[in-house]
mmCIF file with all atom_site columns, C-alpha atoms in Angstrom:
data_model
loop_
_atom_site.group_PDB
_atom_site.id
_atom_site.type_symbol
_atom_site.label_atom_id
_atom_site.label_alt_id
_atom_site.label_comp_id
_atom_site.label_asym_id
_atom_site.label_entity_id
_atom_site.label_seq_id
_atom_site.pdbx_PDB_ins_code
_atom_site.Cartn_x
_atom_site.Cartn_y
_atom_site.Cartn_z
_atom_site.occupancy
_atom_site.B_iso_or_equiv
_atom_site.pdbx_formal_charge
_atom_site.auth_seq_id
_atom_site.auth_comp_id
_atom_site.auth_asym_id
_atom_site.auth_atom_id
_atom_site.pdbx_PDB_model_num
ATOM 1  C CA . MET A 1 1  ? 131.259 -4.063  169.064 1.00 48.00 ? 288 MET A CA 1
ATOM 2  C CA . LEU A 1 2  ? 129.529 -1.681  171.106 1.00 47.00 ? 289 LEU A CA 1
ATOM 3  C CA . ASP A 1 3  ? 129.994 1.913   169.955 1.00 53.00 ? 290 ASP A CA 1
ATOM 4  C CA . HIS A 1 4  ? 129.540 3.872   173.242 1.00 61.00 ? 291 HIS A CA 1
ATOM 5  C CA . CYS A 1 5  ? 131.890 2.595   175.631 1.00 72.00 ? 292 CYS A CA 1
ATOM 6  C CA . PRO A 1 6  ? 134.588 5.325   175.982 1.00 64.00 ? 293 PRO A CA 1
ATOM 7  C CA . GLY A 1 7  ? 137.042 3.422   177.809 1.00 65.00 ? 294 GLY A CA 1
ATOM 8  C CA . SER A 1 8  ? 137.657 1.314   174.644 1.00 68.00 ? 295 SER A CA 1
ATOM 9  C CA . ALA A 1 9  ? 137.997 4.252   172.364 1.00 67.00 ? 296 ALA A CA 1
ATOM 10 C CA . ASN A 1 10 ? 141.879 4.193   172.572 1.00 66.00 ? 297 ASN A CA 1
ATOM 11 C CA . LEU A 1 11 ? 141.980 0.419   171.488 1.00 69.00 ? 298 LEU A CA 1
ATOM 12 C CA . ARG A 1 12 ? 139.615 1.018   168.371 1.00 71.00 ? 299 ARG A CA 1
ATOM 13 C CA . THR A 1 13 ? 141.284 4.107   167.442 1.00 78.00 ? 300 THR A CA 1
ATOM 14 C CA . PRO A 1 14 ? 144.777 3.909   168.908 1.00 81.00 ? 301 PRO A CA 1
ATOM 15 C CA . THR A 1 15 ? 146.550 7.019   170.146 1.00 85.00 ? 302 THR A CA 1
ATOM 16 C CA . LEU A 1 16 ? 150.345 7.354   169.908 1.00 91.00 ? 303 LEU A CA 1
ATOM 17 C CA . THR A 1 17 ? 152.652 8.070   173.126 1.00 89.00 ? 304 THR A CA 1
ATOM 18 C CA . ILE A 1 18 ? 156.264 8.497   172.923 1.00 94.00 ? 305 ILE A CA 1
ATOM 19 C CA . LYS A 1 19 ? 158.445 6.994   175.559 1.00 93.00 ? 306 LYS A CA 1
ATOM 20 C CA . LYS A 1 20 ? 161.926 7.130   176.538 1.00 94.00 ? 307 LYS A CA 1
ATOM 21 C CA . CYS A 1 21 ? 163.794 3.806   176.261 1.00 95.00 ? 308 CYS A CA 1
ATOM 22 C CA . PRO A 1 22 ? 165.099 2.920   179.852 1.00 93.00 ? 309 PRO A CA 1
ATOM 23 C CA . GLN A 1 23 ? 168.154 1.380   178.154 1.00 95.00 ? 310 GLN A CA 1
ATOM 24 C CA . CYS A 1 24 ? 169.428 3.814   175.649 1.00 97.00 ? 311 CYS A CA 1
ATOM 25 C CA . GLY A 1 25 ? 167.315 7.052   175.851 1.00 96.00 ? 312 GLY A CA 1
ATOM 26 C CA . GLY A 1 26 ? 166.053 6.823   172.321 1.00 96.00 ? 313 GLY A CA 1
ATOM 27 C CA . GLU A 1 27 ? 162.310 7.523   171.506 1.00 96.00 ? 314 GLU A CA 1
ATOM 28 C CA . VAL A 1 28 ? 159.862 4.624   171.320 1.00 97.00 ? 315 VAL A CA 1
ATOM 29 C CA . GLU A 1 29 ? 156.401 5.015   169.698 1.00 96.00 ? 316 GLU A CA 1
ATOM 30 C CA . VAL A 1 30 ? 153.717 3.068   171.845 1.00 92.00 ? 317 VAL A CA 1
ATOM 31 C CA . PHE A 1 31 ? 150.274 2.947   170.538 1.00 89.00 ? 318 PHE A CA 1
ATOM 32 C CA . SER A 1 32 ? 147.458 2.446   173.074 1.00 82.00 ? 319 SER A CA 1
ATOM 33 C CA . ASN A 1 33 ? 146.621 -0.955  171.541 1.00 81.00 ? 320 ASN A CA 1
ATOM 34 C CA . ASP A 1 34 ? 150.367 -2.063  171.851 1.00 85.00 ? 321 ASP A CA 1
ATOM 35 C CA . ILE A 1 35 ? 151.386 -4.742  174.627 1.00 81.00 ? 322 ILE A CA 1
ATOM 36 C CA . SER A 1 36 ? 154.873 -3.870  174.154 1.00 86.00 ? 323 SER A CA 1
ATOM 37 C CA . VAL A 1 37 ? 157.366 -2.481  171.523 1.00 92.00 ? 324 VAL A CA 1
ATOM 38 C CA . LYS A 1 38 ? 161.052 -3.098  171.061 1.00 96.00 ? 325 LYS A CA 1
ATOM 39 C CA . CYS A 1 39 ? 163.252 -0.082  170.797 1.00 97.00 ? 326 CYS A CA 1
ATOM 40 C CA . SER A 1 40 ? 164.328 0.365   167.388 1.00 96.00 ? 327 SER A CA 1
ATOM 41 C CA . THR A 1 41 ? 167.786 1.509   168.559 1.00 96.00 ? 328 THR A CA 1
ATOM 42 C CA . CYS A 1 42 ? 168.942 -1.020  170.889 1.00 97.00 ? 329 CYS A CA 1
ATOM 43 C CA . GLY A 1 43 ? 166.160 -3.734  170.801 1.00 96.00 ? 330 GLY A CA 1
ATOM 44 C CA . PHE A 1 44 ? 164.989 -3.149  174.502 1.00 96.00 ? 331 PHE A CA 1
ATOM 45 C CA . VAL A 1 45 ? 161.415 -4.103  175.162 1.00 93.00 ? 332 VAL A CA 1
ATOM 46 C CA . VAL A 1 46 ? 159.377 -1.296  176.297 1.00 91.00 ? 333 VAL A CA 1
ATOM 47 C CA . TYR A 1 47 ? 155.920 -2.141  177.769 1.00 84.00 ? 334 TYR A CA 1
ATOM 48 C CA . ASN A 1 48 ? 152.817 -0.227  177.767 1.00 81.00 ? 335 ASN A CA 1
ATOM 49 C CA . ASP A 1 49 ? 151.749 0.390   181.628 1.00 73.00 ? 336 ASP A CA 1
ATOM 50 C CA . THR A 1 50 ? 148.508 2.060   180.845 1.00 66.00 ? 337 THR A CA 1
ATOM 51 C CA . LEU A 1 51 ? 145.730 -0.005  182.616 1.00 57.00 ? 338 LEU A CA 1
ATOM 52 C CA . SER A 1 52 ? 143.236 -0.811  180.026 1.00 66.00 ? 339 SER A CA 1
ATOM 53 C CA . CYS A 1 53 ? 139.687 -1.418  180.532 1.00 73.00 ? 340 CYS A CA 1
ATOM 54 C CA . VAL A 1 54 ? 139.995 -4.556  179.117 1.00 76.00 ? 341 VAL A CA 1
ATOM 55 C CA . GLN A 1 55 ? 141.478 -6.089  182.066 1.00 74.00 ? 342 GLN A CA 1
ATOM 56 C CA . TRP A 1 56 ? 138.487 -5.501  184.560 1.00 77.00 ? 343 TRP A CA 1
ATOM 57 C CA . CYS A 1 57 ? 135.286 -4.685  182.501 1.00 80.00 ? 344 CYS A CA 1
ATOM 58 C CA . LYS A 1 58 ? 132.966 -7.781  182.422 1.00 85.00 ? 345 LYS A CA 1
ATOM 59 C CA . TYR A 1 59 ? 131.771 -6.499  178.631 1.00 84.00 ? 346 TYR A CA 1
ATOM 60 C CA . ALA A 1 60 ? 135.240 -6.111  177.410 1.00 81.00 ? 347 ALA A CA 1
ATOM 61 C CA . LYS A 1 61 ? 135.163 -9.208  174.869 1.00 85.00 ? 348 LYS A CA 1
ATOM 62 C CA . GLU A 1 62 ? 131.925 -7.957  173.610 1.00 85.00 ? 349 GLU A CA 1
ATOM 63 C CA . CYS A 1 63 ? 133.106 -4.355  173.242 1.00 83.00 ? 350 CYS A CA 1
ATOM 64 C CA . VAL A 1 64 ? 136.395 -4.557  171.674 1.00 80.00 ? 351 VAL A CA 1
ATOM 65 C CA . GLY A 1 65 ? 136.105 -7.979  169.746 1.00 84.00 ? 352 GLY A CA 1
ATOM 66 C CA . GLU A 1 66 ? 137.649 -11.728 170.717 1.00 89.00 ? 353 GLU A CA 1
ATOM 67 C CA . GLU A 1 67 ? 140.911 -10.869 168.842 1.00 87.00 ? 354 GLU A CA 1
ATOM 68 C CA . MET A 1 68 ? 141.798 -7.579  170.573 1.00 81.00 ? 355 MET A CA 1
ATOM 69 C CA . TYR A 1 69 ? 140.369 -9.026  173.978 1.00 84.00 ? 356 TYR A CA 1
ATOM 70 C CA . ASN A 1 70 ? 142.636 -12.155 173.754 1.00 86.00 ? 357 ASN A CA 1
ATOM 71 C CA . LYS A 1 71 ? 145.684 -9.743  172.813 1.00 81.00 ? 358 LYS A CA 1
ATOM 72 C CA . MET A 1 72 ? 145.119 -7.551  175.626 1.00 78.00 ? 359 MET A CA 1
ATOM 73 C CA . MET A 1 73 ? 144.668 -10.535 178.216 1.00 80.00 ? 360 MET A CA 1
ATOM 74 C CA . ALA A 1 74 ? 147.629 -12.503 177.111 1.00 78.00 ? 361 ALA A CA 1
ATOM 75 C CA . PRO A 1 75 ? 150.100 -10.921 179.396 1.00 64.00 ? 362 PRO A CA 1
ATOM 76 C CA . LYS A 1 76 ? 147.724 -11.393 182.196 1.00 55.00 ? 363 LYS A CA 1
ATOM 77 C CA . LYS A 1 77 ? 147.197 -14.859 181.583 1.00 53.00 ? 364 LYS A CA 1
ATOM 78 C CA . GLN A 1 78 ? 151.195 -15.748 181.372 1.00 50.00 ? 365 GLN A CA 1
ATOM 79 C CA . GLY A 1 79 ? 151.837 -13.720 184.635 1.00 45.00 ? 366 GLY A CA 1
#
């Protein structure tokens, strides 16, 4: 992995964001490397809507590693 890419820093060292569940209003902890998280109160799936450099950078697989790359690209392949 490259150590100098600032775009992948939140994937290698995840940051936490608290989101409000649109279904029940409960707090949902979403890490920057999560694709989606289920609300622990009602089970609603909350998606991480932050655009990642993995989705557009041609060096992404080399930078973040194949496992993380495949995890981040899976929703794009399904859609």
